[in-house]
N, CA, C and O atoms as a GROMACS GRO file, in nm:
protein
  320
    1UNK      N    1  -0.468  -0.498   0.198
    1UNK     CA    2  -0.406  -0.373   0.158
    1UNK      C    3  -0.254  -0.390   0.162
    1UNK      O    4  -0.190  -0.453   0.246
    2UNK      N    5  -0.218  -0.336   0.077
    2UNK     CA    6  -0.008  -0.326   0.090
    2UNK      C    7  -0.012  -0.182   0.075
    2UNK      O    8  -0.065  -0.109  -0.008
    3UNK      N    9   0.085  -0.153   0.215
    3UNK     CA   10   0.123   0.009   0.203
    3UNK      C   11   0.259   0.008   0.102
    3UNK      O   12   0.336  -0.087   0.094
    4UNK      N   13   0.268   0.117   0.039
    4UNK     CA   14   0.425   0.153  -0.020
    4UNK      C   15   0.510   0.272   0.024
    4UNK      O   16   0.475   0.382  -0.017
    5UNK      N   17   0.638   0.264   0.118
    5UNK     CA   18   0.684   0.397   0.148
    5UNK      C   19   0.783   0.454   0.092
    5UNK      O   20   0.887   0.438   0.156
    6UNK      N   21   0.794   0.525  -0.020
    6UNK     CA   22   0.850   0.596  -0.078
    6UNK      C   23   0.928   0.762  -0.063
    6UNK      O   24   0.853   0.850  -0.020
    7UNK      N   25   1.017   0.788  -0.085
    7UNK     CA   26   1.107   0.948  -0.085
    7UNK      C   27   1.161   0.907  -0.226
    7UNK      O   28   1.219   0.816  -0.284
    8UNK      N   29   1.095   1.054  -0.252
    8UNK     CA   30   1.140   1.159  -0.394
    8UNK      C   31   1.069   1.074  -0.493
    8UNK      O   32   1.112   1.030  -0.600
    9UNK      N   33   0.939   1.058  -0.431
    9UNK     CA   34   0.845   1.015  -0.596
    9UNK      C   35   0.804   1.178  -0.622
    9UNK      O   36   0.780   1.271  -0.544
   10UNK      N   37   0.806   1.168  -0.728
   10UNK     CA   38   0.759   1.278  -0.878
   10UNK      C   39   0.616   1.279  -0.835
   10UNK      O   40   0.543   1.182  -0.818
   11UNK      N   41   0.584   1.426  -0.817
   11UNK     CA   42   0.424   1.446  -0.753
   11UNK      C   43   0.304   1.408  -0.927
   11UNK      O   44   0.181   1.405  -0.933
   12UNK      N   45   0.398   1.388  -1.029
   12UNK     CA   46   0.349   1.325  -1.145
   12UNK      C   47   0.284   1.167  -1.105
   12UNK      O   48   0.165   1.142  -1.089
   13UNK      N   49   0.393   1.075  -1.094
   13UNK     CA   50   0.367   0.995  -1.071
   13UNK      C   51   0.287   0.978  -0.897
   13UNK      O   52   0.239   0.864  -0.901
   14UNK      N   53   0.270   1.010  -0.820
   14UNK     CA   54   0.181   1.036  -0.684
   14UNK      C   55   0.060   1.074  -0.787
   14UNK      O   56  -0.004   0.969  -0.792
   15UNK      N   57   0.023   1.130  -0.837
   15UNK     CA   58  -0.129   1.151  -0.912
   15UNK      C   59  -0.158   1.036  -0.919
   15UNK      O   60  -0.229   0.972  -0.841
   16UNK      N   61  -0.085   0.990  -1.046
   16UNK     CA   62  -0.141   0.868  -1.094
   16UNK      C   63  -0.172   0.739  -1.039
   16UNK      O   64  -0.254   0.661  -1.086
   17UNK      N   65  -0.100   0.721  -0.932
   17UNK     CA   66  -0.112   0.636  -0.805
   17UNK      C   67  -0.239   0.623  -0.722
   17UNK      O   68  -0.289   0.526  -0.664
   18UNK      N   69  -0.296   0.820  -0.742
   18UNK     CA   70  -0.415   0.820  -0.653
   18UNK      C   71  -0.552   0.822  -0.749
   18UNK      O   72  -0.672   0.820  -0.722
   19UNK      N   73  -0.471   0.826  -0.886
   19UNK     CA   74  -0.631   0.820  -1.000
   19UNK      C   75  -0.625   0.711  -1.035
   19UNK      O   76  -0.704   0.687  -1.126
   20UNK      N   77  -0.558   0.616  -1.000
   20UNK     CA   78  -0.569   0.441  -0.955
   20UNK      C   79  -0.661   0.417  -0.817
   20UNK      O   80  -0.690   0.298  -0.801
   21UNK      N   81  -0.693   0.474  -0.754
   21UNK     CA   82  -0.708   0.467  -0.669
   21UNK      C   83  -0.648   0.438  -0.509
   21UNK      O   84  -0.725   0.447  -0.414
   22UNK      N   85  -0.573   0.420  -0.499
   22UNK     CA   86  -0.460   0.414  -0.384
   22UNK      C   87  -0.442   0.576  -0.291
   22UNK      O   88  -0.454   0.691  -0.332
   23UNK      N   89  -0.420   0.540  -0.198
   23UNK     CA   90  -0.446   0.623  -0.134
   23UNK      C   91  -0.322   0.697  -0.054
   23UNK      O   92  -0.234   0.624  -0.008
   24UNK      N   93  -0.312   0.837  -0.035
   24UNK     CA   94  -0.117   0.874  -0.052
   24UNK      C   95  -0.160   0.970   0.087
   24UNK      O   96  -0.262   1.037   0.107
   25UNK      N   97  -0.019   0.946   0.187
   25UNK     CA   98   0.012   1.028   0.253
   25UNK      C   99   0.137   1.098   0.317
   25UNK      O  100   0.229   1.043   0.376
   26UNK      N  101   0.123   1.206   0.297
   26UNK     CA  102   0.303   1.264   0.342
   26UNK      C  103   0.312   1.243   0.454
   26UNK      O  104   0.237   1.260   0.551
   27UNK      N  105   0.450   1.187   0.433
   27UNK     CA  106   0.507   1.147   0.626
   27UNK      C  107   0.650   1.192   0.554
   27UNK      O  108   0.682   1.172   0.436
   28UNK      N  109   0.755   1.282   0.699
   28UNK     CA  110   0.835   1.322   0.691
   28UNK      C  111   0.884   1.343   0.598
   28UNK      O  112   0.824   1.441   0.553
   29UNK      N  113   0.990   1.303   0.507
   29UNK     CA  114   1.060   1.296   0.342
   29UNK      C  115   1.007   1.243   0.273
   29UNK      O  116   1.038   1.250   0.154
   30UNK      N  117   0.876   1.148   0.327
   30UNK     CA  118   0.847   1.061   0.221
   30UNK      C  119   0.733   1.038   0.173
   30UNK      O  120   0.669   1.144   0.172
   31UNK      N  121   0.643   0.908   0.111
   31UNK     CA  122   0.484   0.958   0.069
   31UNK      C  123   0.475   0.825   0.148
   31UNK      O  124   0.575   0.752   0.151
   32UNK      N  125   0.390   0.798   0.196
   32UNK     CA  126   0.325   0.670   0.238
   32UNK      C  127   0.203   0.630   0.132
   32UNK      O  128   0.096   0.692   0.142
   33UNK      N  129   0.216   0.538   0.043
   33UNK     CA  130   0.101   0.476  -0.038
   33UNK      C  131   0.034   0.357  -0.011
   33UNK      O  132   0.102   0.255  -0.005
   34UNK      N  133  -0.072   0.350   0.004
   34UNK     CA  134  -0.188   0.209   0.042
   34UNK      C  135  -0.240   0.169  -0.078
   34UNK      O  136  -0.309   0.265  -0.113
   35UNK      N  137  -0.248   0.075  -0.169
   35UNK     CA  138  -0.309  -0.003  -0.256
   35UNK      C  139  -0.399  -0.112  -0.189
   35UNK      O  140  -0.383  -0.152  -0.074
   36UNK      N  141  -0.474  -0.147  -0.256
   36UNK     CA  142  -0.606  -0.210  -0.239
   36UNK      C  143  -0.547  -0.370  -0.212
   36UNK      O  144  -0.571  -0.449  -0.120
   37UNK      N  145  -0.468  -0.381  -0.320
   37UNK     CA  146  -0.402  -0.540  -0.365
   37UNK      C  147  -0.267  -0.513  -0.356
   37UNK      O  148  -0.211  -0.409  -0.324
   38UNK      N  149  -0.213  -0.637  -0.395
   38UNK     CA  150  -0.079  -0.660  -0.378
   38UNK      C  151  -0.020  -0.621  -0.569
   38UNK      O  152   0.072  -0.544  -0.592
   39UNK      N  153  -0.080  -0.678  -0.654
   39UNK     CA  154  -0.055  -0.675  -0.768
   39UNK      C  155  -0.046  -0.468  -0.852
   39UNK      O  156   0.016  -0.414  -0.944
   40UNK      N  157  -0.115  -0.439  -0.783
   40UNK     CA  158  -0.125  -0.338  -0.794
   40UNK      C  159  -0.026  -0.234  -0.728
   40UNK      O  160   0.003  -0.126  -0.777
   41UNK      N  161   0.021  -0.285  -0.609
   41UNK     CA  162   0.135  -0.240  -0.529
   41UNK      C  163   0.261  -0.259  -0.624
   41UNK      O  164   0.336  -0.171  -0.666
   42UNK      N  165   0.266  -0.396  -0.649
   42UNK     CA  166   0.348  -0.392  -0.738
   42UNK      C  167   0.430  -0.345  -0.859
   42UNK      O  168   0.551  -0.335  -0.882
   43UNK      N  169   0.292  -0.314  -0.942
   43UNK     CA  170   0.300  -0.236  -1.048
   43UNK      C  171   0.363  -0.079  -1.036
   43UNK      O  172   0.418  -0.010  -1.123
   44UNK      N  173   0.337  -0.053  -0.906
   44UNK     CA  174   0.344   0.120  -0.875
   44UNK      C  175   0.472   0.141  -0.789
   44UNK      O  176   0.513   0.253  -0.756
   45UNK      N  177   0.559  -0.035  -0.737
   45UNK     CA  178   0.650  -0.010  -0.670
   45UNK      C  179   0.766  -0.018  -0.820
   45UNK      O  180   0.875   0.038  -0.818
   46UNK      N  181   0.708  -0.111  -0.960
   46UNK     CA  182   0.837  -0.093  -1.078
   46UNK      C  183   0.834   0.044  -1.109
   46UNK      O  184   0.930   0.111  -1.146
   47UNK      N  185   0.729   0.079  -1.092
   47UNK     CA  186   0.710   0.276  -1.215
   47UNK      C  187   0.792   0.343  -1.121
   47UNK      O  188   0.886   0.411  -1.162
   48UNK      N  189   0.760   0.330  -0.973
   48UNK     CA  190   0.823   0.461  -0.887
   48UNK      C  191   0.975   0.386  -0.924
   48UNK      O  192   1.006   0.417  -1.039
   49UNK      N  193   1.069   0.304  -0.867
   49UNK     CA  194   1.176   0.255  -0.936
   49UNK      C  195   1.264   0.307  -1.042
   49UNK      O  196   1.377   0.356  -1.044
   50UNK      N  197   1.182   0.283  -1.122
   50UNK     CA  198   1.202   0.360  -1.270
   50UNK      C  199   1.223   0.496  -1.275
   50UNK      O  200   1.314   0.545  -1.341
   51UNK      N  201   1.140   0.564  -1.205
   51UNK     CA  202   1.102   0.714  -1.194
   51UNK      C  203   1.201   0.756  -1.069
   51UNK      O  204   1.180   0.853  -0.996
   52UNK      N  205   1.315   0.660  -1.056
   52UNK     CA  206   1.468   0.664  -0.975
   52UNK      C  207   1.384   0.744  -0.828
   52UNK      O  208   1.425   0.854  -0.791
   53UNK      N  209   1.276   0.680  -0.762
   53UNK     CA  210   1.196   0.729  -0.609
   53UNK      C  211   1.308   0.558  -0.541
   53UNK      O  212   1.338   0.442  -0.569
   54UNK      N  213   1.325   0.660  -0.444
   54UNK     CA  214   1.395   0.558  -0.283
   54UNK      C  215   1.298   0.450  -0.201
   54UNK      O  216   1.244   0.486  -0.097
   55UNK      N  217   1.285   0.348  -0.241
   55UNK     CA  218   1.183   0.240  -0.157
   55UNK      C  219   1.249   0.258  -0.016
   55UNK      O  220   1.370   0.277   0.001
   56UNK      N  221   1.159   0.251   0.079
   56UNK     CA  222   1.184   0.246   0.182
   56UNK      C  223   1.148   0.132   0.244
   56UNK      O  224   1.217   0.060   0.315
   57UNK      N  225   1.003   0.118   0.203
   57UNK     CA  226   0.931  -0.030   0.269
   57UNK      C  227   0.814  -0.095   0.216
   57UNK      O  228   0.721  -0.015   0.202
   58UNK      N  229   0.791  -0.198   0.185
   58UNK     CA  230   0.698  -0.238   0.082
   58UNK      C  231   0.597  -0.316   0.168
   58UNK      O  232   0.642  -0.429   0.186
   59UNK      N  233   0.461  -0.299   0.238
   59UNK     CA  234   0.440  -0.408   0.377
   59UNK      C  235   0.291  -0.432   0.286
   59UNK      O  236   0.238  -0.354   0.206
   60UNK      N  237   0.245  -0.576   0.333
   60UNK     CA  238   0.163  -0.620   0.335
   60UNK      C  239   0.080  -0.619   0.430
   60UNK      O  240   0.116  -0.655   0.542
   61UNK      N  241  -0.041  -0.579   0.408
   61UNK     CA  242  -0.130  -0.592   0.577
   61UNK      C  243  -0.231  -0.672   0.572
   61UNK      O  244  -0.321  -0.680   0.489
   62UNK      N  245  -0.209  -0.740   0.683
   62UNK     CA  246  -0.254  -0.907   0.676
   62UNK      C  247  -0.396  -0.884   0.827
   62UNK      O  248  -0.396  -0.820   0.932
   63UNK      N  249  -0.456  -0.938   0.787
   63UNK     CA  250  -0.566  -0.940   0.870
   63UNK      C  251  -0.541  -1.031   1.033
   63UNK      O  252  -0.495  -1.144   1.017
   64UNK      N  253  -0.567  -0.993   1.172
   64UNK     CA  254  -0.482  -1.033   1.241
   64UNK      C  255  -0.571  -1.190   1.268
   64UNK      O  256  -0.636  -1.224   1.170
   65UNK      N  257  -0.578  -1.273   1.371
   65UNK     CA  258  -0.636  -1.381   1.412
   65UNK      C  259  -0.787  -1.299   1.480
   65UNK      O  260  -0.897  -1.340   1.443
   66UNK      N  261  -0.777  -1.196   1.566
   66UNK     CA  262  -0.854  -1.200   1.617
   66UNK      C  263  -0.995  -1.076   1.504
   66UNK      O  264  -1.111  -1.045   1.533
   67UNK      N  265  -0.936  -1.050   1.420
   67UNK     CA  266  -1.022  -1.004   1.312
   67UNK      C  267  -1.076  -1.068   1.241
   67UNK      O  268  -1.180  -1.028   1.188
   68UNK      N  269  -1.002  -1.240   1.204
   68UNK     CA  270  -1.041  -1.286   1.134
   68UNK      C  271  -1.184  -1.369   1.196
   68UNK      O  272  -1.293  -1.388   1.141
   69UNK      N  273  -1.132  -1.411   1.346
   69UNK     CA  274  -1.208  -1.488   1.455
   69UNK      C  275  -1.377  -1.387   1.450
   69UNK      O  276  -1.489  -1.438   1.450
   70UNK      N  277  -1.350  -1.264   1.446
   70UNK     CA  278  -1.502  -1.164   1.460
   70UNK      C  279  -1.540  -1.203   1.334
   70UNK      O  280  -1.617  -1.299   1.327
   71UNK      N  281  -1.510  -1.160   1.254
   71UNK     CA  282  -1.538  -1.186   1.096
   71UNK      C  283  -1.627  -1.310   1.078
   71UNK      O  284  -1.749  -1.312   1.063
   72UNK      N  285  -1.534  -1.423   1.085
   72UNK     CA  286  -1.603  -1.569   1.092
   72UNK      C  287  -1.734  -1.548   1.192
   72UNK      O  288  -1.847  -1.576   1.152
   73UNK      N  289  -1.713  -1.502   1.308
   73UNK     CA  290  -1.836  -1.550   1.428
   73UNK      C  291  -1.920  -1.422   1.361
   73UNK      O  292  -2.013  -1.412   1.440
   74UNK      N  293  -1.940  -1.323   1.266
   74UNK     CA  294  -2.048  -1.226   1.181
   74UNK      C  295  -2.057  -1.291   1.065
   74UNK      O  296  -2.111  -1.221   0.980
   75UNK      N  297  -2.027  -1.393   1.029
   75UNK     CA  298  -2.080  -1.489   0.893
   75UNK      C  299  -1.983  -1.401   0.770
   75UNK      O  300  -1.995  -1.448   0.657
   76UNK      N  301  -1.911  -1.308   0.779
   76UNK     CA  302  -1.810  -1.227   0.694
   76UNK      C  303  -1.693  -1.276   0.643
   76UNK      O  304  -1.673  -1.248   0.525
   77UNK      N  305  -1.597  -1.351   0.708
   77UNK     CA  306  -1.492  -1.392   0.720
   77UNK      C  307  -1.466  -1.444   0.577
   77UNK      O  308  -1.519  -1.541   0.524
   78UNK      N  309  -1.336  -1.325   0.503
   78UNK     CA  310  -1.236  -1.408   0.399
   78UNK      C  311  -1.125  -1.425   0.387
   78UNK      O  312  -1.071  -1.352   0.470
   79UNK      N  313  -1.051  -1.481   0.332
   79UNK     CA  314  -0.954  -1.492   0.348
   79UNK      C  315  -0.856  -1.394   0.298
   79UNK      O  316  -0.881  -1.358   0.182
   80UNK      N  317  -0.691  -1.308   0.380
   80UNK     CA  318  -0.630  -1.262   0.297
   80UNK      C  319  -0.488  -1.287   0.306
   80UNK      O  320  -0.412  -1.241   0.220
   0.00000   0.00000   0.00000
């Protein structure tokens, strides 16, 4: 997942973000957005840009060692 934290995205563009599927939440001034992928984060961090919204923080969330360690020892384990 990559979160996106954004102030003064256009509740236009926040739709479309979430009929992508991504998932939006208000925190203080700003929206907090979760995308599935990174490529997709991407795409929604040029539009908000464009659509002159304030990046705040763009994070990747990386699966830790010891998630990956359960994962593997439940036959689950992929890579991200």
């Amino acid at each position: 997942a990559v979160e996106l934290v954004l102030e003064n995205l256009p509740q236009a563009l926040e739709d479309a973000f979430r009929a992508r599927g991504a998932q939006a939440l208000k925190r203080d001034r700003g929206t907090v957005l979760t995308f599935g992928d990174e490529a997709t984060a991407r795409e929604a961090l040029r539009a908000a840009v464009e659509a002159s919204a304030v990046v705040v923080s763009l994070t990747p969330h990386r699966r830790t060692l010891e998630e990956l360690f359960v994962a593997r020892a439940r036959g689950t384990a992929t890579t991200s």
